[in-house]
Amino acid sequence: FQSASSKLSLYNESYGSKAVFSVSCPHTDTWQSTIAGTVSKLVSDLGLDGVYIDQIAAAGPKGCWDPTHNHTLGGGHYWVDGYRRMLDAARAGAGNNAVLLTESNAEPFMDGINMFLTLVGFVAADYSGPKRIVPAFQAIYGGYYFAVGAEVFL
């Protein structure tokens, strides 16, 4: 990523393990071909029936100002467009019978993802009082997508 001040920098994320992960702009040909090639190898060479690709439907877009990525700088629909092209290439490499799974759920990717790992919408919560989780996505799209996953507390 490149900031508006023209200094190149990575967008990093860290979760429970404290490991640091860098998020790649999904509009770049390099990232699209890397993921699509990896999916293709996992299905074709190792015989997997499906592949989990993290974050596609879970993490929101990040601003990218790198002019070499051939998208509008800092905003627009390039994030979704890049992921959609990446999923098209991954599907082409994996074939129609392989399952593509990602974290959470998002409408723009419903035609490119077979299953959504939707833990966030079903997180254990206190349902008493005025705060309630409304399963809007499930109610609207329930017949059009597959949700998988459950929290387990041992």
XYZ file of C-alpha atoms in Angstrom:
154
model
C 0.000 0.000 0.000
C 1.088 3.535 -0.487
C -0.220 6.295 1.713
C -1.590 9.590 0.486
C 1.697 11.189 1.533
C 3.431 9.000 -1.102
C 5.343 6.904 1.418
C 5.152 3.220 0.744
C 3.909 1.275 3.742
C 2.305 -2.051 4.554
C -1.101 -2.405 6.116
C -0.575 -4.798 9.031
C -3.070 -6.661 11.193
C -2.608 -8.673 14.368
C -5.032 -10.932 16.185
C -5.018 -13.162 19.290
C -1.724 -14.880 18.507
C 0.051 -11.502 18.233
C 1.484 -12.585 14.862
C 1.613 -9.712 12.376
C 0.049 -10.163 8.949
C 0.347 -7.824 5.973
C -2.740 -7.350 3.831
C -2.180 -7.316 0.076
C -4.144 -5.163 -2.325
C -6.396 -7.687 -4.122
C -6.340 -5.680 -7.344
C -2.750 -6.555 -8.231
C -2.119 -9.208 -10.862
C 0.646 -10.653 -8.665
C -1.638 -11.297 -5.683
C -4.485 -12.576 -7.848
C -2.233 -15.039 -9.665
C -0.532 -16.109 -6.418
C -3.816 -17.038 -4.746
C -5.338 -18.549 -7.897
C -2.184 -20.588 -8.520
C -2.087 -21.823 -4.929
C -5.745 -22.871 -5.074
C -5.153 -24.654 -8.367
C -2.136 -26.558 -6.995
C -3.957 -27.571 -3.808
C -6.886 -28.969 -5.774
C -5.051 -30.390 -8.787
C -1.765 -31.589 -7.297
C -2.850 -32.532 -3.771
C -6.387 -33.630 -4.587
C -8.161 -31.369 -2.104
C -11.925 -30.997 -2.466
C -11.843 -27.368 -1.397
C -9.759 -24.463 -0.180
C -10.285 -21.902 2.579
C -9.187 -18.375 1.581
C -9.073 -16.126 4.632
C -10.662 -12.679 5.043
C -12.278 -12.092 1.642
C -15.756 -11.519 3.060
C -14.628 -10.489 6.555
C -12.184 -7.624 6.191
C -13.252 -4.312 4.726
C -11.336 -2.564 1.977
C -8.167 -0.667 2.755
C -7.089 2.469 0.957
C -4.346 1.929 -1.586
C -2.549 4.735 -3.357
C -0.070 2.680 -5.355
C -0.352 3.853 -8.985
C 1.190 0.610 -10.276
C -1.930 -1.336 -9.199
C -4.034 0.160 -12.027
C -7.034 1.217 -9.956
C -8.483 4.460 -8.637
C -6.232 5.773 -5.909
C -7.468 5.535 -2.336
C -11.058 4.537 -2.985
C -13.650 3.173 -5.346
C -14.687 -0.389 -6.042
C -11.242 -1.773 -6.880
C -11.124 -3.898 -3.704
C -14.242 -5.873 -4.598
C -13.288 -5.973 -8.292
C -9.855 -7.371 -7.432
C -11.262 -10.098 -5.207
C -13.886 -11.006 -7.796
C -11.208 -11.397 -10.494
C -9.090 -13.416 -8.063
C -12.048 -15.708 -7.289
C -12.791 -16.129 -11.010
C -9.174 -17.176 -11.600
C -9.201 -19.467 -8.547
C -12.420 -21.110 -9.771
C -10.933 -21.591 -13.245
C -7.884 -23.292 -11.732
C -9.801 -25.389 -9.205
C -12.681 -26.435 -11.441
C -16.389 -26.294 -10.724
C -16.429 -29.202 -8.257
C -14.016 -27.732 -5.703
C -15.378 -25.783 -2.753
C -14.125 -22.265 -2.109
C -14.682 -21.140 1.479
C -13.960 -17.802 3.153
C -14.397 -16.088 6.491
C -17.659 -14.290 7.355
C -20.137 -13.291 4.649
C -20.466 -10.522 2.069
C -22.959 -10.044 -0.734
C -20.480 -9.105 -3.512
C -18.787 -12.511 -3.286
C -21.812 -14.802 -3.131
C -21.375 -15.930 -6.730
C -17.666 -16.715 -6.281
C -17.694 -18.424 -2.880
C -19.411 -21.730 -2.119
C -19.393 -21.519 1.678
C -19.006 -18.779 4.243
C -17.523 -19.432 7.690
C -19.982 -17.221 9.562
C -19.034 -17.200 13.207
C -19.496 -13.466 13.791
C -23.241 -13.478 13.124
C -23.756 -16.246 15.652
C -21.351 -15.185 18.397
C -22.450 -16.100 21.886
C -24.091 -12.994 23.296
C -26.381 -11.828 26.034
C -29.742 -11.716 24.271
C -31.553 -10.097 27.167
C -32.246 -6.409 27.124
C -32.318 -4.004 24.173
C -29.244 -5.355 22.327
C -30.067 -8.220 20.011
C -28.345 -9.771 17.020
C -30.619 -9.611 14.000
C -29.766 -12.345 11.461
C -30.568 -10.096 8.490
C -28.061 -11.643 6.080
C -29.294 -15.137 6.893
C -32.945 -14.086 6.579
C -32.451 -12.377 3.219
C -29.978 -14.753 1.565
C -30.698 -17.996 3.431
C -31.678 -19.901 0.300
C -28.818 -18.547 -1.785
C -25.686 -19.292 0.203
C -24.207 -21.871 2.583
C -23.034 -20.832 6.032
C -20.837 -23.143 8.098
C -19.160 -23.019 11.483
C -19.936 -22.873 15.148
C -18.175 -21.683 18.257
C -17.115 -24.408 20.647
C -16.287 -23.714 24.274
C -14.547 -26.555 26.082
